[in-house]
Coordinates of C-alpha atoms in Angstrom, one line a residue:
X1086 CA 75.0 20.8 10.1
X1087 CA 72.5 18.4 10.9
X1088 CA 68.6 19.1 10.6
X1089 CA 65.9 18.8 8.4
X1090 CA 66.9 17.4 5.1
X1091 CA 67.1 19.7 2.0
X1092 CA 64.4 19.6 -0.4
X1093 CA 64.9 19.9 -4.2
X1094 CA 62.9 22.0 -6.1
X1095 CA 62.3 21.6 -9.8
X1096 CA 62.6 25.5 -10.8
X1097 CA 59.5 27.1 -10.9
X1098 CA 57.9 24.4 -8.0
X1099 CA 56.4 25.3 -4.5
X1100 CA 58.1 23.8 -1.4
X1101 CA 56.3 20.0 -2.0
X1102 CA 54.2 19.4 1.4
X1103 CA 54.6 17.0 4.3
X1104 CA 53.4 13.5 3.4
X1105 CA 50.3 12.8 6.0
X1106 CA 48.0 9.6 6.2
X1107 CA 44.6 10.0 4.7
X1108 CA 41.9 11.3 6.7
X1109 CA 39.5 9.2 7.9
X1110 CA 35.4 9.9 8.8
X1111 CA 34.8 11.4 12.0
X1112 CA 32.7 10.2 14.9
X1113 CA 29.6 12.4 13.9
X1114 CA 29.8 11.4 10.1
X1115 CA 29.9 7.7 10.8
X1116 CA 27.1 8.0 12.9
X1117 CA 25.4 9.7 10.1
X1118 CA 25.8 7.3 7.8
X1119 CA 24.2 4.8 10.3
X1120 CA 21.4 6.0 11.0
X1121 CA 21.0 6.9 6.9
X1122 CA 21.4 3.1 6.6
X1123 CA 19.3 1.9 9.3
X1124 CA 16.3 3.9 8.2
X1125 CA 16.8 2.9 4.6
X1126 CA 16.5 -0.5 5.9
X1127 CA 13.3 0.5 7.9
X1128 CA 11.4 1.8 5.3
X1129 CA 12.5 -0.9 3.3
X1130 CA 11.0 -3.1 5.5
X1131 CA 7.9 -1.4 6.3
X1132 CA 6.5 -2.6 3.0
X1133 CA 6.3 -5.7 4.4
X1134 CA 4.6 -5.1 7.7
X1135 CA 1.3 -5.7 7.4
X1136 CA -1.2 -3.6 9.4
X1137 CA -4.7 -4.7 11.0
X1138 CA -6.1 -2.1 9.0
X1139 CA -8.1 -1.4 6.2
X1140 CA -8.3 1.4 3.3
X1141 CA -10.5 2.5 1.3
X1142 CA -10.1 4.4 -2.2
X1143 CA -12.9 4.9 -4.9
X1144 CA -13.4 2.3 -7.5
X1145 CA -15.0 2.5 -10.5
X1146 CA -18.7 3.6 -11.3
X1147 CA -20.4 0.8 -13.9
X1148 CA -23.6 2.0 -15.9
X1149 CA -26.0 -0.7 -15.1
X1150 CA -27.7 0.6 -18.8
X1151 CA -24.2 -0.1 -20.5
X1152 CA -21.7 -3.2 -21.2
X1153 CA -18.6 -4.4 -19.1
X1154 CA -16.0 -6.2 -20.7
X1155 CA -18.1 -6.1 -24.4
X1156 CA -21.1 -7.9 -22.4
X1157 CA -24.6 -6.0 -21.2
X1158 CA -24.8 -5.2 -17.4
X1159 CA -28.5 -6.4 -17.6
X1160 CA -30.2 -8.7 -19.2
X1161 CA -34.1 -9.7 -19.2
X1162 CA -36.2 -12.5 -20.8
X1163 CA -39.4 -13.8 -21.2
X1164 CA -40.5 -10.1 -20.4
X1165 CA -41.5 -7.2 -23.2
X1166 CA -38.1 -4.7 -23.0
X1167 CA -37.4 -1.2 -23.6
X1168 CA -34.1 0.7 -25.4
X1169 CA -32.9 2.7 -22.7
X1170 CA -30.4 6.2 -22.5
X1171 CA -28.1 7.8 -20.1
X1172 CA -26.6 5.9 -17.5
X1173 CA -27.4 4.3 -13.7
X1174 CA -24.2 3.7 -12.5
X1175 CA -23.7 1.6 -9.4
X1176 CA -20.4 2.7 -7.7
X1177 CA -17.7 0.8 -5.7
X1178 CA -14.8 1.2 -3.0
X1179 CA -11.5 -0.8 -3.7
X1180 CA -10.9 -2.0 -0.1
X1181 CA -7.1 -2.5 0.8
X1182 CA -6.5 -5.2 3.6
X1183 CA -9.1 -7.6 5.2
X1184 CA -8.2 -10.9 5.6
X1185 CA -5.5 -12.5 3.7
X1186 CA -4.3 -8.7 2.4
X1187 CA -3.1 -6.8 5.6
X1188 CA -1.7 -3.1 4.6
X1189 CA 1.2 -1.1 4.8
X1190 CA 2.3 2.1 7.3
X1191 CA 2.5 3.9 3.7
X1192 CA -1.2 3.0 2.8
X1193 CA -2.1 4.6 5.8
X1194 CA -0.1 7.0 5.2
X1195 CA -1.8 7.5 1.7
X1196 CA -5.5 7.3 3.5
X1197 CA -4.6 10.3 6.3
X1198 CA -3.1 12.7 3.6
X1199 CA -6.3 12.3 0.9
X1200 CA -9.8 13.1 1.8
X1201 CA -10.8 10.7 -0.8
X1202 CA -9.3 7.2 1.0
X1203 CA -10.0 6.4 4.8
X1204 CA -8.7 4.0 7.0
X1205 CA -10.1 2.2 9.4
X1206 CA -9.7 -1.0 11.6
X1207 CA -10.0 -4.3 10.4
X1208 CA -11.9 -5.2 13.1
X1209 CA -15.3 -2.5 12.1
X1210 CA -15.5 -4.7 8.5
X1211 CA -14.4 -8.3 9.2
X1212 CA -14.4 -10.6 12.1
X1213 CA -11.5 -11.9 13.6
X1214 CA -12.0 -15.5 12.9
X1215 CA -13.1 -14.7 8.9
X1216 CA -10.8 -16.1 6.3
X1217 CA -10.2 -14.4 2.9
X1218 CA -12.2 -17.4 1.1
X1219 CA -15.0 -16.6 4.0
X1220 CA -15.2 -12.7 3.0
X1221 CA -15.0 -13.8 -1.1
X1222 CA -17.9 -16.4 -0.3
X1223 CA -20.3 -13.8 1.4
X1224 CA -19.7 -11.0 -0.5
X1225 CA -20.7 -13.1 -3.8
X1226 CA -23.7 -14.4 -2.0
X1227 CA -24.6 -10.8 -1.1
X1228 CA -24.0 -9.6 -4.3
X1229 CA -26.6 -12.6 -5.8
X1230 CA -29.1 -11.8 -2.9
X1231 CA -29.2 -8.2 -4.1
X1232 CA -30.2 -8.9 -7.7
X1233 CA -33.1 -11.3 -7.1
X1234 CA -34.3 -8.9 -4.6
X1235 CA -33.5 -5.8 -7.0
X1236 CA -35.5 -7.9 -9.5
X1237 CA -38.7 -8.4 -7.6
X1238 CA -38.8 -4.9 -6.7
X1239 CA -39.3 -3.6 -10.3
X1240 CA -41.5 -6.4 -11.0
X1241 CA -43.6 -5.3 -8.1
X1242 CA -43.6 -1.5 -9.0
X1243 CA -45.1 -2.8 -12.6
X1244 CA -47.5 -4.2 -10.5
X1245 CA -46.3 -8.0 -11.4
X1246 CA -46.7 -10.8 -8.3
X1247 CA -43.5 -12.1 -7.1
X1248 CA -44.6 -15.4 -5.3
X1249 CA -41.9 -15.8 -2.3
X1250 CA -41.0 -18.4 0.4
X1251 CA -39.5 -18.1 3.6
X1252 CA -36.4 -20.7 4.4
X1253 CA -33.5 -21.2 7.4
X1254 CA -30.4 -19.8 6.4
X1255 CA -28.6 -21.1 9.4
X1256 CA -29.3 -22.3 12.6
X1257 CA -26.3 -21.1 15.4
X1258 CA -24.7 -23.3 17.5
X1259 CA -26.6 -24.0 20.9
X1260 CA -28.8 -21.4 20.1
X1261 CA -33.4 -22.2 21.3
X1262 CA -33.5 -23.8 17.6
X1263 CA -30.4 -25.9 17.9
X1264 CA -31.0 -29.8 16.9
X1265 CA -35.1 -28.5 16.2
X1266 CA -34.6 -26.6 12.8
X1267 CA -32.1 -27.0 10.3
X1268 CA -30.8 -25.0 7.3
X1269 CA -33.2 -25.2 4.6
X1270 CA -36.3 -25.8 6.0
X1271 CA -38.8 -23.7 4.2
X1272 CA -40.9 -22.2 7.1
X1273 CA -44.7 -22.2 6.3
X1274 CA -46.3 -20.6 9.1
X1275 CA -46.0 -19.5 12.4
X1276 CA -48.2 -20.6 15.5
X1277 CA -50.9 -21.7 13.0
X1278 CA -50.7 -18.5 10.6
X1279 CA -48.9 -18.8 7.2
X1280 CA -45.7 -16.6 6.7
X1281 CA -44.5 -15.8 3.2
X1282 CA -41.7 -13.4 4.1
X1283 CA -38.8 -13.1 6.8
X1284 CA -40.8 -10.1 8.1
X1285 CA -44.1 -12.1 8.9
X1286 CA -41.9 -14.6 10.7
X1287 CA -40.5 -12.0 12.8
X1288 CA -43.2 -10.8 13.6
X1289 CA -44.5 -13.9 14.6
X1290 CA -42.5 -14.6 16.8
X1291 CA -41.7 -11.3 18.7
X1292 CA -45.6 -11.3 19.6
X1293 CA -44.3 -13.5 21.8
X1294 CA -43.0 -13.1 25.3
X1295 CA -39.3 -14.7 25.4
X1296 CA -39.4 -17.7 27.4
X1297 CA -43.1 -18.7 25.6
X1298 CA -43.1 -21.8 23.1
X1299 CA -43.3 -20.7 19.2
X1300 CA -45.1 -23.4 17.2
X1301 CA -43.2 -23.2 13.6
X1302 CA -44.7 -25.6 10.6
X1303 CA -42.1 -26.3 8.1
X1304 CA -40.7 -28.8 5.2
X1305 CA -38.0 -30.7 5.2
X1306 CA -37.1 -33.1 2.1
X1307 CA -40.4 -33.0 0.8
X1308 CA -42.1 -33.4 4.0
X1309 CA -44.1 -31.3 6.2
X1310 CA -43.6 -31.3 10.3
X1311 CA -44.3 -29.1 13.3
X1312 CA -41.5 -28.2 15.5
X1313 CA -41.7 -26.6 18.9
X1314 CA -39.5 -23.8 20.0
X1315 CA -38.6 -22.2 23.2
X1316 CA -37.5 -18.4 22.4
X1317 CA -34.9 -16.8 24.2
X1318 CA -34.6 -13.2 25.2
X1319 CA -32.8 -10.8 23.2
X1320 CA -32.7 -7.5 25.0
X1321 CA -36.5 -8.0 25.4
X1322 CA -37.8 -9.7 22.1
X1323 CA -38.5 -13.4 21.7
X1324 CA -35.9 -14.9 19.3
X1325 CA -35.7 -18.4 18.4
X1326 CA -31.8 -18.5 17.2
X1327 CA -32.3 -18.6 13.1
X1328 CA -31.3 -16.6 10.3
X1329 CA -33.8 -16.8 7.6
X1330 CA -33.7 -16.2 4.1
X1331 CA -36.5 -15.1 1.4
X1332 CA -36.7 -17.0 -1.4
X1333 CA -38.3 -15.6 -4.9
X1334 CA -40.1 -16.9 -7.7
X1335 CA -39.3 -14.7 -10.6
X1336 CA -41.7 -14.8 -13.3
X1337 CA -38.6 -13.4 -15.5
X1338 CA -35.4 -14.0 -15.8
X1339 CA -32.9 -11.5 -15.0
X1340 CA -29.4 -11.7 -15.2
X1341 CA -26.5 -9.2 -14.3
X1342 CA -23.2 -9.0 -15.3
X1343 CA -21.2 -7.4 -12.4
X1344 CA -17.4 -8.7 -13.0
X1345 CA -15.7 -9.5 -9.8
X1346 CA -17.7 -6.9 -7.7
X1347 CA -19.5 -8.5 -4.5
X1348 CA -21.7 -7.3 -1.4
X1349 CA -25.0 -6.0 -1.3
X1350 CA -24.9 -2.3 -1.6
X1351 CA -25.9 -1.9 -5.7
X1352 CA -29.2 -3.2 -5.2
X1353 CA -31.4 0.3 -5.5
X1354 CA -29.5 0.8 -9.5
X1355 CA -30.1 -2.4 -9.8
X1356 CA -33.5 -2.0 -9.3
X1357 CA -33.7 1.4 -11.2
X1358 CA -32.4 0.3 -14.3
X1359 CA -34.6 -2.7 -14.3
X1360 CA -37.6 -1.1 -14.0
X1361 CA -36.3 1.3 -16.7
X1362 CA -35.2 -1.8 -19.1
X1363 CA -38.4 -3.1 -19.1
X1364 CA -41.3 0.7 -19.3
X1365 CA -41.0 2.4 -22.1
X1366 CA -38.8 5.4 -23.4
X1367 CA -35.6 6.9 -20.8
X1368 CA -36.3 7.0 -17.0
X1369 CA -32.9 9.1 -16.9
X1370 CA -33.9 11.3 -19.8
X1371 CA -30.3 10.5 -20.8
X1372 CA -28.7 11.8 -17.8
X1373 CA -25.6 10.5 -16.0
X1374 CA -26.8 9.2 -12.8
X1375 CA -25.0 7.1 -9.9
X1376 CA -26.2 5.6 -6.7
X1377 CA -25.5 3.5 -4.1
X1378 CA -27.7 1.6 -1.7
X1379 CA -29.0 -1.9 -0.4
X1380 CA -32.3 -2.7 -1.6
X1381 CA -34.8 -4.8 0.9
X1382 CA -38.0 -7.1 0.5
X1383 CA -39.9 -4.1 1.6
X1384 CA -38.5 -1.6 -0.6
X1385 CA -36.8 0.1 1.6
X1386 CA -32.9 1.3 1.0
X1387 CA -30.4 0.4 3.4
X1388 CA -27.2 1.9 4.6
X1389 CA -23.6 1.1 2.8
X1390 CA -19.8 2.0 3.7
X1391 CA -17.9 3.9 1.8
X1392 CA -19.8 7.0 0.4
X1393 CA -17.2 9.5 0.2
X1394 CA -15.2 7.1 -2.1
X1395 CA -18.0 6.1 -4.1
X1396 CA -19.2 9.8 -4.9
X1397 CA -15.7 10.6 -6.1
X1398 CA -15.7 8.0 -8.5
X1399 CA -18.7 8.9 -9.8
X1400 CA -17.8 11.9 -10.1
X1401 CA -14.4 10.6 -11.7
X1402 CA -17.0 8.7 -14.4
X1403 CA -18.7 11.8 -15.5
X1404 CA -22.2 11.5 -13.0
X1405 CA -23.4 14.8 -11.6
X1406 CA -26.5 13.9 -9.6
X1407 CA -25.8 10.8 -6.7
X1408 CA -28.7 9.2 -5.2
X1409 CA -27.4 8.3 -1.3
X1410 CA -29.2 6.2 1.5
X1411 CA -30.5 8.9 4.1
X1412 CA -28.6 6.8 6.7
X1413 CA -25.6 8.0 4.9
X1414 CA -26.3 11.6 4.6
X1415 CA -24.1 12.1 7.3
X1416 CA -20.8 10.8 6.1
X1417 CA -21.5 12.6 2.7
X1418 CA -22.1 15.9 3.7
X1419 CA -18.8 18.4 3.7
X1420 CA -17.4 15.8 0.9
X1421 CA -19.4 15.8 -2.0
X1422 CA -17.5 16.5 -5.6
X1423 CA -17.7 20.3 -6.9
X1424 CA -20.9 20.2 -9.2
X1425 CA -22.3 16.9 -7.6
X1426 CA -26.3 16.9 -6.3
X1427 CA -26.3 14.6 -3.7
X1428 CA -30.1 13.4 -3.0
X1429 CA -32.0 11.6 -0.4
X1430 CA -33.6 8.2 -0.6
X1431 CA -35.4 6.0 1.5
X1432 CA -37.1 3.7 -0.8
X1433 CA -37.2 2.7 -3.8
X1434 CA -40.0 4.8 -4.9
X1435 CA -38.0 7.6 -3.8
X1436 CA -35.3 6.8 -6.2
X1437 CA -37.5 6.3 -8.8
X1438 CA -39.1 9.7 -8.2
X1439 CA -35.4 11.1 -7.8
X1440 CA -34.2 10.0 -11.7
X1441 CA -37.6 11.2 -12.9
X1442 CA -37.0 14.4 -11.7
X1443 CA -33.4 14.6 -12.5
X1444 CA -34.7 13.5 -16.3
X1445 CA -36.9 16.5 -16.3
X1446 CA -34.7 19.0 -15.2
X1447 CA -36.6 19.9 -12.2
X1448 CA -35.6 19.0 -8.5
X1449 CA -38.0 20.6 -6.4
X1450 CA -39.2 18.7 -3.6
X1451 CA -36.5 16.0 -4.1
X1452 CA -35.0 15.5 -0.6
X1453 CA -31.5 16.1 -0.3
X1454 CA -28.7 15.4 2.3
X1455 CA -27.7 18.3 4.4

């Protein structure tokens, strides 16, 4: 009788089963495993896209007062010092991207998640044309700037004269001074009157109305010469096309020991704990403050980026009080540390009057932000 063939059974056994061929992945699992694959790759290669953006994170907060590395911060000579207590830190922001360092989707990723890192577009902190040697070159000359001027603020507030002179810093590219002045010329005076700072020169010159000749005495490789400048308009002022630069003649020398840290915006703890190195007993009464802040010819503090980052790691370095440029007030409310006093400055006999008071213990009429 013909049919299926008989199958033997060892005693005890189940019917063995049909052979069948292996089974293989179906349409939707393949197609799984795909896309698995393909966004493996993508986030892969993600690390490797850069992005025109920047981020910032707090850095770390260095007490002027202290050492970095096993050297002082500050040093002064050929003036009478002080011991000093407590701590002025200035504070930083480690900045992600810029030229030559673009950033990742994931640092941006990092920056929208923490309310301690932002992001931002290359574009609002670098031109498009700098290079990374550019941004290196500027923020060290910044960072120079800041301490001479830092320096002959405390002098000043000890009553010490700081003799200055006024030179070109650069002359632009067809620009009213183009081919007249050129960078270095010490600038002496101004239609006749003498100028010892940028501001006089300013002045000077916007007393004019654009279009007028300015008459500008300066010296050039020793020698003295008049030179005769048509200003331009700038949305009303007279300009004649320079960028100048103050130069001082410190009757001490000060030195600063800031590691690899650049840009202008330490210059008011700078100034602080100069003036503290060099007047008797603690102008911090041994308190842990930070601070942030350019410092000008005039005394005046000037605007920064990055407060948010720089109060957290301040915070992060043990400081409870923060001395912020009133310009920034506005970017620093909502964010400052649990158990942080942020105050107010303008000047810098505003922050001096701000550690006094923080030394003492008592805050009243100290402005603050918010």
């Amino acid at each position: 009788m013909s049919g299926a063939p008989d199958v033997r059974l060892d005693p005890g056994s189940a019917a063995a089963p049909d052979p069948r061929p292996a089974q293989r992945p179906g349409r939707l699992a393949a197609g799984l495993l795909t896309t698995t694959f393909l966004l493996v790759v993508l986030a892969a290669g993600l690390t490797f896209v850069g992005l025109p953006y920047v981020v910032l994170s707090p850095g770390p907060a260095t007490n002027v007062l202290g050492e970095l590395d096993g050297k002082p911060v500050l040093s002064v000579e050929g003036a009478q010092t002080y011991p000093t207590e407590g701590a002025l830190d200035f504070t930083t922001v480690s900045f992600d991207g810029g030229p030559g360092r673009k950033v990742t989707v994931y640092d941006l990723l990092e920056a929208w998640l923490s309310d301690a890192v932002d992001a931002a577009p290359e574009r609002y902190y670098f031109p498009d044309d700098a290079s990374e040697e550019d941004v290196e070159a500027e923020n060290t000359e910044l960072m120079n700037e800041s301490q001479v001027v830092a320096a002959a603020t405390a002098l000043r507030a000890l009553g010490r004269t700081v003799p200055t002179t006024v030179s070109v810093a650069d002359v632009p590219e067809d620009g009213p001074s183009d081919g007249l002045l050129a960078k270095g010329d010490t600038v002496l005076s101004v239609d006749g009157t003498a100028t010892t700072d940028s501001a006089a020169v300013r002045a000077a010159v916007q007393a004019h109305t654009p279009g007028e000749q300015v008459s500008i005495r300066v010296r050039r490789d020793g020698a003295e010469r008049t030179v005769t400048v048509r200003s331009a308009d700038a949305d009303g002022r007279a300009v004649i096309g320079i960028l100048l630069r103050t130069d001082y003649d410190l009757p001490v020398d000060v030195t600063l020991n800031t590691g690899q840290v650049g840009g202008p915006s330490a210059g008011l703890m700078f100034s602080l704990a100069i003036y503290d190195t060099l007047t008797p007993g603690s102008l911090t009464g041994g308190k842990r403050i930070a601070g942030t802040g350019t410092i000008e010819d005039d005394g005046s503090v000037g605007p920064i980026s990055g407060i948010r980052q720089k109060m957290v790691g301040a915070h992060e370095a043990g400081a409870r009080f923060f001395l912020s440029p009133a310009q920034d007030c506005a970017d620093a409310v909502g964010h400052v540390p649990e158990g942080m006093t942020l105050l107010r400055v303008t000047t810098f006999a505003e922050g001096r009057a701000a550690v006094e008071g923080i030394a003492k213990g008592d805050l009243t009429g100290l402005p603050t932000c918010g």
